[in-house]
mmCIF file of C-alpha atoms in Angstrom:
data_model
loop_
_atom_site.group_PDB
_atom_site.id
_atom_site.type_symbol
_atom_site.label_atom_id
_atom_site.label_comp_id
_atom_site.label_asym_id
_atom_site.label_seq_id
_atom_site.Cartn_x
_atom_site.Cartn_y
_atom_site.Cartn_z
ATOM 1 C CA MET D 1 104.448 116.337 95.571
ATOM 2 C CA SER D 2 105.703 113.014 96.833
ATOM 3 C CA ASP D 3 107.208 114.711 99.921
ATOM 4 C CA ASN D 4 103.736 115.154 101.375
ATOM 5 C CA PRO D 5 102.201 112.300 103.359
ATOM 6 C CA VAL D 6 98.724 110.959 102.699
ATOM 7 C CA LEU D 7 96.445 112.603 105.244
ATOM 8 C CA GLU D 8 93.056 111.485 106.473
ATOM 9 C CA ARG D 9 90.627 112.066 109.301
ATOM 10 C CA GLY D 10 92.223 111.383 112.682
ATOM 11 C CA ASP D 11 95.715 112.478 111.608
ATOM 12 C CA ARG D 12 97.451 115.344 113.341
ATOM 13 C CA GLY D 13 100.644 117.327 113.037
ATOM 14 C CA GLU D 14 102.479 119.880 110.930
ATOM 15 C CA SER D 15 101.447 118.392 107.572
ATOM 16 C CA VAL D 16 97.788 118.638 108.595
ATOM 17 C CA LYS D 17 98.354 122.218 109.713
ATOM 18 C CA GLN D 18 100.027 123.062 106.381
ATOM 19 C CA MET D 19 97.082 121.604 104.461
ATOM 20 C CA GLN D 20 94.600 123.444 106.691
ATOM 21 C CA GLN D 21 96.442 126.736 106.194
ATOM 22 C CA ILE D 22 96.164 126.406 102.409
ATOM 23 C CA LEU D 23 92.445 125.568 102.605
ATOM 24 C CA ASN D 24 91.877 128.413 105.062
ATOM 25 C CA GLN D 25 93.672 130.910 102.797
ATOM 26 C CA MET D 26 91.441 129.753 99.951
ATOM 27 C CA GLY D 27 88.340 130.476 102.039
ATOM 28 C CA TYR D 28 87.288 126.957 103.023
ATOM 29 C CA ASP D 29 85.496 126.644 106.360
ATOM 30 C CA LEU D 30 87.480 124.527 108.842
ATOM 31 C CA GLY D 31 84.947 124.966 111.628
ATOM 32 C CA SER D 32 85.496 126.544 115.023
ATOM 33 C CA SER D 33 88.878 124.842 115.518
ATOM 34 C CA GLY D 34 90.356 126.412 112.401
ATOM 35 C CA VAL D 35 94.015 125.680 111.655
ATOM 36 C CA ASP D 36 94.893 123.465 114.610
ATOM 37 C CA GLY D 37 96.772 120.531 113.078
ATOM 38 C CA LEU D 38 93.966 118.054 113.800
ATOM 39 C CA TYR D 39 92.277 116.403 110.818
ATOM 40 C CA ASP D 40 88.735 116.408 112.191
ATOM 41 C CA GLU D 41 85.298 116.142 110.615
ATOM 42 C CA GLU D 42 85.233 119.815 109.601
ATOM 43 C CA THR D 43 88.604 119.508 107.885
ATOM 44 C CA GLU D 44 87.438 116.388 106.059
ATOM 45 C CA THR D 45 84.331 118.238 104.858
ATOM 46 C CA ALA D 46 86.490 121.119 103.596
ATOM 47 C CA VAL D 47 88.796 118.676 101.775
ATOM 48 C CA LYS D 48 85.829 116.954 100.099
ATOM 49 C CA GLN D 49 84.458 120.344 99.026
ATOM 50 C CA PHE D 50 87.867 121.282 97.608
ATOM 51 C CA GLN D 51 88.152 117.947 95.778
ATOM 52 C CA SER D 52 84.660 118.347 94.336
ATOM 53 C CA GLU D 53 85.454 121.866 93.129
ATOM 54 C CA MET D 54 88.686 120.648 91.511
ATOM 55 C CA ASN D 55 86.597 118.094 89.597
ATOM 56 C CA GLN D 56 84.345 120.893 88.368
ATOM 57 C CA GLN D 57 87.303 123.042 87.302
ATOM 58 C CA PHE D 58 89.395 120.194 85.878
ATOM 59 C CA PRO D 59 87.034 117.337 84.936
ATOM 60 C CA GLU D 60 89.827 115.571 83.071
ATOM 61 C CA ALA D 61 91.713 115.137 86.372
ATOM 62 C CA HIS D 62 89.099 112.790 87.895
ATOM 63 C CA VAL D 63 89.876 113.817 91.483
ATOM 64 C CA LEU D 64 88.614 111.229 93.934
ATOM 65 C CA VAL D 65 86.279 112.922 96.443
ATOM 66 C CA ASP D 66 87.192 110.794 99.449
ATOM 67 C CA GLY D 67 88.342 113.346 102.016
ATOM 68 C CA LYS D 68 91.891 111.967 101.928
ATOM 69 C CA VAL D 69 94.761 114.218 100.918
ATOM 70 C CA GLY D 70 96.984 112.142 98.647
ATOM 71 C CA ASN D 71 99.423 113.147 95.905
ATOM 72 C CA GLN D 72 96.734 114.438 93.534
ATOM 73 C CA THR D 73 94.965 116.559 96.154
ATOM 74 C CA TRP D 74 98.316 117.882 97.441
ATOM 75 C CA ALA D 75 99.236 118.870 93.871
ATOM 76 C CA PHE D 76 96.012 120.866 93.495
ATOM 77 C CA LEU D 77 96.469 122.436 96.943
ATOM 78 C CA HIS D 78 99.974 123.597 96.065
ATOM 79 C CA LYS D 79 98.800 124.802 92.654
ATOM 80 C CA ASN D 80 96.039 126.896 94.247
ATOM 81 C CA LYS D 81 98.099 128.171 97.168
ATOM 82 C CA SER D 82 98.165 131.951 97.254
#
């Protein structure tokens, strides 16, 4: 999904909120702030957990567990979106 920007801690806005909504729907803990459009420490932790779990499910994908939401992480988020 090349339309999605690379997101990392400190970013804010609608793309962050979209990513948080997907993680939240999947049951990842975003902390007390929840879906607020701010890529904070809790969101980064949830992203790393998601990336790690994608590695366990799809070891051939070699997902980088860095807390950044790039093309590969976006692809898995969209794939897992309910």
